[in-house]
Short mmCIF file of C-alpha atoms and ligand atoms in Angstrom, two decimals:
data_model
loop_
_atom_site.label_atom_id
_atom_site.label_comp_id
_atom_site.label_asym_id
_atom_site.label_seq_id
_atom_site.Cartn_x
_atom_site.Cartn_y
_atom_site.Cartn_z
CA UNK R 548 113.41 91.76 78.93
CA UNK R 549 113.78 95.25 78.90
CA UNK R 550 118.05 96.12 80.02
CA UNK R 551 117.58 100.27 79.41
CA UNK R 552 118.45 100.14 75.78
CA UNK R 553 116.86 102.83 74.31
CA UNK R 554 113.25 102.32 72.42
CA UNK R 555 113.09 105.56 71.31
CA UNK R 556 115.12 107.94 69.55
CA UNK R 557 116.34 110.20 71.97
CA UNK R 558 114.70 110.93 75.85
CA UNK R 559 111.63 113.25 75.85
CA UNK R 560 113.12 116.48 78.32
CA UNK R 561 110.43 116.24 80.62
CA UNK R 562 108.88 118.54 83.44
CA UNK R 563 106.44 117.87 86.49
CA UNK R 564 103.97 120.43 87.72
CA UNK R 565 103.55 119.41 91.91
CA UNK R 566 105.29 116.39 93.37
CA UNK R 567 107.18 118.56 95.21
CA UNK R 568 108.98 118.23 98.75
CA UNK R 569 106.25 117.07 100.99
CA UNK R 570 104.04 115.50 98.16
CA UNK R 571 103.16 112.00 98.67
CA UNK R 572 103.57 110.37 94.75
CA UNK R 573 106.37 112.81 93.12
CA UNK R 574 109.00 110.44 94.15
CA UNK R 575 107.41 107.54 92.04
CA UNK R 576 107.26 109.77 89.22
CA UNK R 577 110.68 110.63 88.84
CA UNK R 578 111.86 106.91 89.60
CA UNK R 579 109.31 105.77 86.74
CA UNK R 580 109.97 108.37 84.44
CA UNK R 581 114.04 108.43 85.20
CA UNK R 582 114.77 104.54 85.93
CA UNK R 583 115.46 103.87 81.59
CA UNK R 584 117.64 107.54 81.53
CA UNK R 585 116.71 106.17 77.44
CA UNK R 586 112.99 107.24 78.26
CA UNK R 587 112.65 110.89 79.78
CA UNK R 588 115.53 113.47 81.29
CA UNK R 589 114.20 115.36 83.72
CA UNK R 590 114.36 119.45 82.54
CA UNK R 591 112.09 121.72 84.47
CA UNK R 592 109.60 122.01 86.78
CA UNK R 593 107.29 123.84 88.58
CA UNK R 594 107.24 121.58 91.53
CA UNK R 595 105.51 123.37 94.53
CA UNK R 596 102.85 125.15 95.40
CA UNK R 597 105.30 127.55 97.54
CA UNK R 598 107.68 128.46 94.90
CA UNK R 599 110.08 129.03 97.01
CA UNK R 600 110.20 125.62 98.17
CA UNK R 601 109.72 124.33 94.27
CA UNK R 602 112.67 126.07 93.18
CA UNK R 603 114.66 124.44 96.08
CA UNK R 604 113.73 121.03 95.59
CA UNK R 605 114.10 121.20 92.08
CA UNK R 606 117.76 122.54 92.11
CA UNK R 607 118.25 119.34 94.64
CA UNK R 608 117.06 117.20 91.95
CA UNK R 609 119.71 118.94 89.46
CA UNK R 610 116.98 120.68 87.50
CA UNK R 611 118.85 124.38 86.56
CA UNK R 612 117.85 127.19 88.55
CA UNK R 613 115.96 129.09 85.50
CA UNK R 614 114.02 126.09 84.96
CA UNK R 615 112.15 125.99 88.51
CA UNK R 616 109.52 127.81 87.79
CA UNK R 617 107.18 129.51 90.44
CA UNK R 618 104.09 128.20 88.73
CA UNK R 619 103.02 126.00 85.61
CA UNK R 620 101.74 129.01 83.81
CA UNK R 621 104.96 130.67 83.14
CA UNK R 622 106.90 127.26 83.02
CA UNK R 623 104.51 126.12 79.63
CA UNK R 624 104.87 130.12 78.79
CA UNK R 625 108.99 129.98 78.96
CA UNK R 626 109.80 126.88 77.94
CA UNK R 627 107.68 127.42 74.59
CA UNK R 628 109.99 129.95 73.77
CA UNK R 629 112.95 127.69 73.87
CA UNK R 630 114.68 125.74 71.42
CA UNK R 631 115.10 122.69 73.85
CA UNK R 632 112.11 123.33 75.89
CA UNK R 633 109.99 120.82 77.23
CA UNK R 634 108.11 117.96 75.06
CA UNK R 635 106.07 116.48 77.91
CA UNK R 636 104.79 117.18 81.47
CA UNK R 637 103.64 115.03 84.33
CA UNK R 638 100.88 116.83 86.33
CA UNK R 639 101.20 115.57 90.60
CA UNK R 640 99.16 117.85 92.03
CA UNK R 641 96.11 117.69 93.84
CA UNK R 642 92.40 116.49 91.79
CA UNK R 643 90.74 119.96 91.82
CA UNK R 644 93.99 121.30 89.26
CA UNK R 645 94.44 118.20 87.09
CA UNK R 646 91.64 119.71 84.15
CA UNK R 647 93.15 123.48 84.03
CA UNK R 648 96.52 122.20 84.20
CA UNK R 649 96.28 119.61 81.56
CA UNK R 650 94.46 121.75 78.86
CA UNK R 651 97.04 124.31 79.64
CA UNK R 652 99.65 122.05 78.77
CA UNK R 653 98.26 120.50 75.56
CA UNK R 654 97.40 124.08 74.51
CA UNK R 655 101.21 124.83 75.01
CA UNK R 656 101.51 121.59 73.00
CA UNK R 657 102.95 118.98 75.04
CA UNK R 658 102.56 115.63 75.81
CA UNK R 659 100.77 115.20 78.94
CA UNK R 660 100.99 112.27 81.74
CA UNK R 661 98.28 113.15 84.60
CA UNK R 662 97.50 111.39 87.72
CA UNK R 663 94.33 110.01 88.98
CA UNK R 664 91.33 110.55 89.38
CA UNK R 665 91.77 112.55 86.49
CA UNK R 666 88.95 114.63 86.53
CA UNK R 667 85.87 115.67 88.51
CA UNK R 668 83.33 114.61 85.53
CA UNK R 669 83.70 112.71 82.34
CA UNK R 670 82.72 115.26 79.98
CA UNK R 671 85.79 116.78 81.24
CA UNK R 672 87.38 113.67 80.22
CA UNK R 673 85.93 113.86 76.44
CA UNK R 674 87.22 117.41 76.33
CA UNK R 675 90.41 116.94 76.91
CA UNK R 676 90.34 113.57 74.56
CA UNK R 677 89.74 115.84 71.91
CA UNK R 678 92.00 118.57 72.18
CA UNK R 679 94.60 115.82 72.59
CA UNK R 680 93.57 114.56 69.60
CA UNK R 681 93.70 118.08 67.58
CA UNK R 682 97.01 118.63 69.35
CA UNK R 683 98.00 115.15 68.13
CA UNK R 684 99.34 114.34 71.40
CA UNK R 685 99.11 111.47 74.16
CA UNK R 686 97.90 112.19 77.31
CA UNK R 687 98.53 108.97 79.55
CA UNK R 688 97.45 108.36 83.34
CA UNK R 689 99.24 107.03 86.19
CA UNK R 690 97.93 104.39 87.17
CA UNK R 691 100.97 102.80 88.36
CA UNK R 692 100.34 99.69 89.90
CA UNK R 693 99.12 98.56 86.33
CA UNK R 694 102.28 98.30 85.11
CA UNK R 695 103.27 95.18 87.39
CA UNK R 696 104.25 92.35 84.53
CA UNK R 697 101.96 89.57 86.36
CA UNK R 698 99.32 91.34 85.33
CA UNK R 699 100.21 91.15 81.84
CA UNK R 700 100.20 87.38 82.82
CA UNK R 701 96.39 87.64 84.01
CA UNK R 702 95.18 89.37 80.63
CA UNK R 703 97.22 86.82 78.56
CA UNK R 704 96.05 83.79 80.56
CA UNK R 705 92.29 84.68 80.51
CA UNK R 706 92.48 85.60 76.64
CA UNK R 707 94.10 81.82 76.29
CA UNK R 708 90.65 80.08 78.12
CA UNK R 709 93.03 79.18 80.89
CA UNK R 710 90.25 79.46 83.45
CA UNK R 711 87.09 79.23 81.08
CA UNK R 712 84.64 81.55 81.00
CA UNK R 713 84.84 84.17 83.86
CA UNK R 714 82.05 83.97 86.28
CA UNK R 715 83.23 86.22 89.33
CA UNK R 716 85.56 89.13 89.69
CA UNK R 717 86.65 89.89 92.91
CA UNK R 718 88.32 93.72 93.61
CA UNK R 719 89.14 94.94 96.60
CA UNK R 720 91.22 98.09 97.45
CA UNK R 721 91.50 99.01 101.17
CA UNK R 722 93.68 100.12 103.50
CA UNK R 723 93.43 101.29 107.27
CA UNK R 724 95.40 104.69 107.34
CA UNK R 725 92.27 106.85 108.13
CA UNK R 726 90.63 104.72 110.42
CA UNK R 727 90.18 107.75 112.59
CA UNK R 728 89.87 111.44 111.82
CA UNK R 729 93.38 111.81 113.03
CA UNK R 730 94.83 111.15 109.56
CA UNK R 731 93.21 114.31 108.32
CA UNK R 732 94.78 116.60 111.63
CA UNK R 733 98.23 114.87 110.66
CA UNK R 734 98.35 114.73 106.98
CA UNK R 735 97.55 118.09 104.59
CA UNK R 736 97.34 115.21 101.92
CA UNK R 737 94.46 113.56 103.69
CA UNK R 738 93.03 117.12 104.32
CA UNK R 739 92.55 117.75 100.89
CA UNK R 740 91.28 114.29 100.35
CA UNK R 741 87.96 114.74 102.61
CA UNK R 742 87.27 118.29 100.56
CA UNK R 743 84.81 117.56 97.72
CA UNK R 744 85.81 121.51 96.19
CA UNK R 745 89.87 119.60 95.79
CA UNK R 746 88.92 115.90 95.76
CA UNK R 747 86.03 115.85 93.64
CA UNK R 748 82.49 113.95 94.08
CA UNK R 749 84.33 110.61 96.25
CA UNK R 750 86.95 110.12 98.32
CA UNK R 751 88.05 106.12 98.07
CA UNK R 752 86.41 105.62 95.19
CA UNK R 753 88.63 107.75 93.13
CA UNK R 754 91.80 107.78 95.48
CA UNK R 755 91.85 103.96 95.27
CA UNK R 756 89.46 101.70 93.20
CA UNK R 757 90.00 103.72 90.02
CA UNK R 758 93.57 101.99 90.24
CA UNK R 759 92.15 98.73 90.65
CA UNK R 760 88.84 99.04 87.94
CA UNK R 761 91.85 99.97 85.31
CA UNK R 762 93.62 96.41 86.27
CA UNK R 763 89.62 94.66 86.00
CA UNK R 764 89.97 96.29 82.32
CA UNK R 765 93.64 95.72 81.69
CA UNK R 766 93.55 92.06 82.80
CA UNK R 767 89.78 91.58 81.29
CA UNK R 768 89.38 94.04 77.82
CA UNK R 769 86.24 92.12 76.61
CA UNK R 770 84.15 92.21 80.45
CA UNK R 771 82.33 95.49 80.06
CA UNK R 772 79.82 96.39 83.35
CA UNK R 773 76.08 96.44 82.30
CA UNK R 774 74.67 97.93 85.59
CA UNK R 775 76.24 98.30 89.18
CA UNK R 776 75.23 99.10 92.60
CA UNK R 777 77.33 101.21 95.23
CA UNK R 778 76.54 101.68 99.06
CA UNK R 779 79.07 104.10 100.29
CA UNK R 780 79.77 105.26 103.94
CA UNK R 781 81.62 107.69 105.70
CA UNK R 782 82.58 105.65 108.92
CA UNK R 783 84.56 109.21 110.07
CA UNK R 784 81.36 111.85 110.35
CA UNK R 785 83.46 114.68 109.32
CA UNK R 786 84.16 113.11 105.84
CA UNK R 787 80.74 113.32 104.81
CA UNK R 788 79.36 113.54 102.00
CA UNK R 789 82.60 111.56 100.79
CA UNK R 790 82.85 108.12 101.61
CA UNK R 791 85.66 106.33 103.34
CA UNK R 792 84.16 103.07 102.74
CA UNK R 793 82.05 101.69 100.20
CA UNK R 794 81.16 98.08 98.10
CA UNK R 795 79.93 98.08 94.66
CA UNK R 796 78.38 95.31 93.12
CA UNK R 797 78.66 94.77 89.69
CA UNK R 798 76.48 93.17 86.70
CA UNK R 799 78.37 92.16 83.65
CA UNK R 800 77.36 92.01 80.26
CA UNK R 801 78.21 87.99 79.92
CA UNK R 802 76.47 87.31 83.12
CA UNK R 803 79.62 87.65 84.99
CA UNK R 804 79.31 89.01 88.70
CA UNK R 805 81.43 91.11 90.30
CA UNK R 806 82.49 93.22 93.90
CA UNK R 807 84.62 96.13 94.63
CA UNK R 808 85.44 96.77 98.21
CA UNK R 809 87.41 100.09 98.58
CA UNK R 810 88.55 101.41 102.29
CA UNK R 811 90.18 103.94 103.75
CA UNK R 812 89.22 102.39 107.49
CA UNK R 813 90.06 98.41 106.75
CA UNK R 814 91.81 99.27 110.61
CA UNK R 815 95.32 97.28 110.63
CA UNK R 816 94.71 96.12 106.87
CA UNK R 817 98.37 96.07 105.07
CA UNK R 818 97.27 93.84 102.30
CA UNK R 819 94.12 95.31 101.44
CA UNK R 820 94.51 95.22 97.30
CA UNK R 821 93.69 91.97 95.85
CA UNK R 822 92.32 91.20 92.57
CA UNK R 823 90.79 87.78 91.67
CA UNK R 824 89.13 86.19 88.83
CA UNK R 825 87.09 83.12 88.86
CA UNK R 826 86.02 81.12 85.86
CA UNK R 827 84.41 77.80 84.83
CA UNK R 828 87.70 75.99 85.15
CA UNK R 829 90.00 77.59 87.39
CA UNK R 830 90.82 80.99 89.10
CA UNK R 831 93.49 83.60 89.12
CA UNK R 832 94.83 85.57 92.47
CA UNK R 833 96.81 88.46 92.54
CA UNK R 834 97.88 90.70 95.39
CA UNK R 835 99.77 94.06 95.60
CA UNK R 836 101.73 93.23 98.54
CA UNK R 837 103.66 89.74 96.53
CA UNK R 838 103.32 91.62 93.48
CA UNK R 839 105.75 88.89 92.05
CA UNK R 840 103.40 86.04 92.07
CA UNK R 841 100.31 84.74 90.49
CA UNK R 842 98.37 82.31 92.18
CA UNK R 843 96.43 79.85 89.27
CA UNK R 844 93.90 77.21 91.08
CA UNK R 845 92.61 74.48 88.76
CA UNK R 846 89.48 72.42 89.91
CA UNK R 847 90.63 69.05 91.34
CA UNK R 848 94.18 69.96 90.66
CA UNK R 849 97.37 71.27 93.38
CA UNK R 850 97.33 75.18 93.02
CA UNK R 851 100.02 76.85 90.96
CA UNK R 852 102.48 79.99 92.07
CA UNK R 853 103.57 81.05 88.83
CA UNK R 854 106.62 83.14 89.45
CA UNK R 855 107.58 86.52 87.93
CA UNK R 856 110.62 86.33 85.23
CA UNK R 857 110.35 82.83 84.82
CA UNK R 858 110.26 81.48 81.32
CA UNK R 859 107.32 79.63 81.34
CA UNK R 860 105.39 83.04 81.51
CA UNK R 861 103.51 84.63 78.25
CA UNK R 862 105.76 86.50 76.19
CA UNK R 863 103.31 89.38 76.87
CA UNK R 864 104.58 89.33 80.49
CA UNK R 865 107.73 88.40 80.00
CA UNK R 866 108.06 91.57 77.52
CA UNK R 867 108.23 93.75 81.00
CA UNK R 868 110.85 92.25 82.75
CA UNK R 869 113.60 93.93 84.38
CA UNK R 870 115.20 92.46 86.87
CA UNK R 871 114.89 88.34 85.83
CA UNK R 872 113.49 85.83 88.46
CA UNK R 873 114.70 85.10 91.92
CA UNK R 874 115.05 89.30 92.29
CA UNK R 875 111.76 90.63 93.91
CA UNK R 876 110.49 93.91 92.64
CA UNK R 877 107.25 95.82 92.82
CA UNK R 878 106.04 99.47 92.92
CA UNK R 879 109.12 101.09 91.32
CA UNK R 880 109.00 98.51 88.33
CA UNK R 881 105.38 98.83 87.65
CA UNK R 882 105.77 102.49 87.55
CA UNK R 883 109.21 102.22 85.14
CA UNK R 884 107.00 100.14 83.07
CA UNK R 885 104.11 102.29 82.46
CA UNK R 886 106.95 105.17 82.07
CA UNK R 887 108.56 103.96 79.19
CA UNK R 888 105.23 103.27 77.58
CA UNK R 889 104.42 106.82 77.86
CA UNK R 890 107.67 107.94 76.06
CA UNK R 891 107.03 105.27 73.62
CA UNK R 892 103.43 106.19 72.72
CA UNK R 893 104.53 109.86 72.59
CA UNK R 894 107.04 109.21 70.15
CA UNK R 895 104.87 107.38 68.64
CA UNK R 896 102.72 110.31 68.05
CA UNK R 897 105.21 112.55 67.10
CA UNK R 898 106.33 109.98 63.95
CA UNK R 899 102.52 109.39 62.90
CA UNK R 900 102.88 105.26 63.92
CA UNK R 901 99.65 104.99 64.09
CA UNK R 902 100.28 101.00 64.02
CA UNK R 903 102.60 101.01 67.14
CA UNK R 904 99.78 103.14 69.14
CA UNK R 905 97.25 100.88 68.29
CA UNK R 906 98.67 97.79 69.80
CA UNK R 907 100.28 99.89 72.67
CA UNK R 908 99.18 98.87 76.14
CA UNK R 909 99.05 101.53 78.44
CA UNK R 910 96.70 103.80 80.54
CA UNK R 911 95.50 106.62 77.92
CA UNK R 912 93.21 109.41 78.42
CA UNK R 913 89.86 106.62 77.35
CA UNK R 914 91.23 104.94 80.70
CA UNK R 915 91.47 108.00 82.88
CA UNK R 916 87.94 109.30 81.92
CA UNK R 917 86.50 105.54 82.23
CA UNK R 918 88.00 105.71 85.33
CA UNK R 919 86.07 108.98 86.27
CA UNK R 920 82.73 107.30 84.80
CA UNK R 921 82.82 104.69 87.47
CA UNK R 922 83.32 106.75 89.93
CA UNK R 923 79.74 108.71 88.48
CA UNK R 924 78.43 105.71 87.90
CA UNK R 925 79.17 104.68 91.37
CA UNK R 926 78.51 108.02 92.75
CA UNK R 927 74.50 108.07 91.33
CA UNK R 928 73.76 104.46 92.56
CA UNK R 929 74.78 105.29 96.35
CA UNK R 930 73.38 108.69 96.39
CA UNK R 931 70.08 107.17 94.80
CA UNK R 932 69.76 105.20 97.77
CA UNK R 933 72.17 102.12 96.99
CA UNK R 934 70.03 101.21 93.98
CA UNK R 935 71.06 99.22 91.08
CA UNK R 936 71.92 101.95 87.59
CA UNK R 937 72.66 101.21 84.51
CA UNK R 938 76.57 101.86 83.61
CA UNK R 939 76.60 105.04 81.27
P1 NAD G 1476 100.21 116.00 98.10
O1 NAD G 1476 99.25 116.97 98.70
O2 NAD G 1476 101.05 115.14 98.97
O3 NAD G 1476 101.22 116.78 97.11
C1 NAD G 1476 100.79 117.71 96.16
C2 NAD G 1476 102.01 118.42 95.58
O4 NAD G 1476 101.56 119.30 94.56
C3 NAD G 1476 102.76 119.27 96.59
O5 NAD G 1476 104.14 119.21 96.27
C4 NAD G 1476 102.21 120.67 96.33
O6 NAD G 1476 103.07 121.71 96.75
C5 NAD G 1476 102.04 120.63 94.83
N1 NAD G 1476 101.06 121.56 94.27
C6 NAD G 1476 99.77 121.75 94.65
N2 NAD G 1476 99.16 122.63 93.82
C7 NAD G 1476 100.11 123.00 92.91
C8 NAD G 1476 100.11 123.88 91.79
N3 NAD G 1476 99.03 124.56 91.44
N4 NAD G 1476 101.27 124.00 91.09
C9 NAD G 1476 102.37 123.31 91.41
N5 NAD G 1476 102.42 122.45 92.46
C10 NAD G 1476 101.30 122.32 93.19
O7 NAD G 1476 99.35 115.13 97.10
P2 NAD G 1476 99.67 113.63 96.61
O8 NAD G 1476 99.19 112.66 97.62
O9 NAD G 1476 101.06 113.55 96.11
O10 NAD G 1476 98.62 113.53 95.40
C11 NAD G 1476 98.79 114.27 94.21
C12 NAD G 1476 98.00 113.56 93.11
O11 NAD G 1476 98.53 112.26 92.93
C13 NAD G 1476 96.51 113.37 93.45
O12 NAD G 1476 95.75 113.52 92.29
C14 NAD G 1476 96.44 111.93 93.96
O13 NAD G 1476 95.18 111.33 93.72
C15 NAD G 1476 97.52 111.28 93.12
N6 NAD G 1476 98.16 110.10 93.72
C16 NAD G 1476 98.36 109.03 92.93
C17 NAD G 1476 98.98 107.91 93.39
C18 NAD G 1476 99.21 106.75 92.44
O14 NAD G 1476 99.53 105.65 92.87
N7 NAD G 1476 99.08 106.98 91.14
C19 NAD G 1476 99.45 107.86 94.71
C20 NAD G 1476 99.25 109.00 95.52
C21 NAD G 1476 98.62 110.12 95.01
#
């Protein structure tokens, strides 16, 4: 059970490029990064698009005036020059910046934590892979509902045979916020979201079921995809060509089946992400919105709730506790979680413990750009007429 001891030396001094004011994820940043103050201290920033603003919002957060910077350029420039400048940077900006800004930042040589979808292509993703790799530093992704500890419970169950060999996996990610073109006239966020030249080739299919195709491969390491199918729609005209619905259907390499519904227009839909696994004996169910729970159905037998914190969980799971049973959680704990394994693989990095990064669980840059090779993968089967492709 993690109490905020410290698992590293000292806390990484930390900056964020976006997640400013108005943004829609910085706040889960800073309470992942921040939550252990053992893991990362918050030091500079260059938080806004209107510096202005950026500077403002970063002096409310206690970050010292000469450390708001008006854009990420000068920040990496300055704070090289400093004897306690920043180790590591979080990048919360919109998709279109992610690849500049993060090879800027390794090239200034620091750590880097990105958010999804990383990038527009996976060759982008291989780039950056290796210049993290000549840099010798960790670029990690935030894919922060995969830090949830039930999960943990999922990937240690399944690797036990608990439900036999896994037949059907069952993904869905949807929610109902842009059930009408509304969203887009109300939201700059959602604006950007419907722009291939800032979002990239999709619009749900990066914004949400990259989160929940990480999970598949955090709960499931050994289930690789042989082939898949995507049909993807844009209910909302205007959105075209990105889709704001689609369903893939997916082909594994042990003969497993599998779906992935992702929506943006699942109208009235406030439990929309869902993951379960079905096997020869028994399934597993878990859902974002009782994040605390694990639902484990054996053939012929009562169904289980296996509750977060409890101790007859897999030390695996119980490893990322926080709060103990009987205390519900969620969001902010999955995010703390997947924080402090940043710090700890970067430190790892820094010492050379090569042994400690190997066994390290956490969403790395081979996650982010699998995560953008589903979304091609996805991308060629629609636009090739909903046909089936083989998973490259
Ligand atoms: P947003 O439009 O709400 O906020 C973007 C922020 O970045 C704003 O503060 C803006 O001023 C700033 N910004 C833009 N360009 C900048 C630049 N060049 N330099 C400095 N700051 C800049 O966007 P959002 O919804 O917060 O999404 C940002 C990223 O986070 C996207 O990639 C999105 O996919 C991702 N996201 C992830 C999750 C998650 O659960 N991991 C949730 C929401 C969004």
């Amino acid at each position: 059970m993690h109490n905020g001891e410290k698992q590293i030396e000292r806390p990484l001094r930390w900056a964020m490029v976006g997640g400013g004011r108005l943004s829609q994820v910085g706040y889960k940043h800073r309470i992942g990064a921040l939550r252990d103050n053992t893991a990362f201290q918050l030091t500079a920033g260059a938080f806004d698009i209107d510096p202005e603003r950026g500077k403002s919002f970063g002096m409310n957060l206690g970050v010292e005036e000469d450390r708001c910077y008006a854009d990420y350029k000068t920040m990496f420039a300055e704070e090289a020059g400093r004897e306690d400048g920043i180790e590591a940077v979080s990048i919360a900006t919109p998709n279109g910046t992610h690849f500049a800004i993060c090879k800027a930042a390794l090239e200034a040589g620091l750590h880097v934590i990105c958010e999804k979808p990383l990038f527009f292509t996976s060759e982008e993703g291989e780039l950056i892979k290796t210049l993290a790799e000549e840099k010798g530093k960790i670029v990690g992704v935030t894919y922060g509902f995969s830090g949830a500890p039930m999960l943990l419970q999922m990937r240690a169950m399944i690797a036990q045979g608990k439900i036999g060999d896994i037949r059907i996996v069952d993904l869905q990610y949807t929610h109902g916020f842009c059930a009408s073109e509304e969203s887009e006239k109300h939201s700059d966020a959602q604006k950007w979201r419907v722009d291939p030249a800032v979002a990239g080739p999709s619009f749900v299919l990066g914004d949400l079921s990259t989160h929940t195709y990480y999970m598949s491969q955090l709960i499931m390491p050994e289930m690789k995809i042989e082939r898949l199918l995507c049909d993807r729609q844009s209910f909302v005209g205007s959105r075209a060509p990105l889709e704001d619905n689609a369903y893939v259907l997916m082909h594994y390499e042990n003969g497993a089946v599998g779906t992935m519904w992702t929506s943006s227009v699942n109208a009235g839909c406030m439990d929309g992400h869902r993951i379960r696994i079905v096997g020869s004996k028994a399934s597993l169910e878990w859902r974002d919105s009782r994040p605390d729970e694990l639902v484990y159905e054996v053939q012929g037998k009562p169904m289980q709730k296996l509750i977060r914190g409890m101790p007859y969980l897999d030390e695996l799971c119980l490893a990322e506790e926080r709060l103990g049973a009987l205390h519900a959680e969620g969001l902010s704990e999955a995010w703390s979680n997947i924080y402090l394994k940043f710090a700890i693989a970067m430190d790892a990095k820094n010492r050379g413990d090569n042994d400690m990064l190997d066994t390290l669980i956490y969403p790395d840059i081979k996650a982010g750009t699998d995560g953008i090779r589903w979304i091609e993968n996805c991308v060629r089967s629609a636009d090739g007429g909903a046909v089936w492709v083989d998973f490259e």
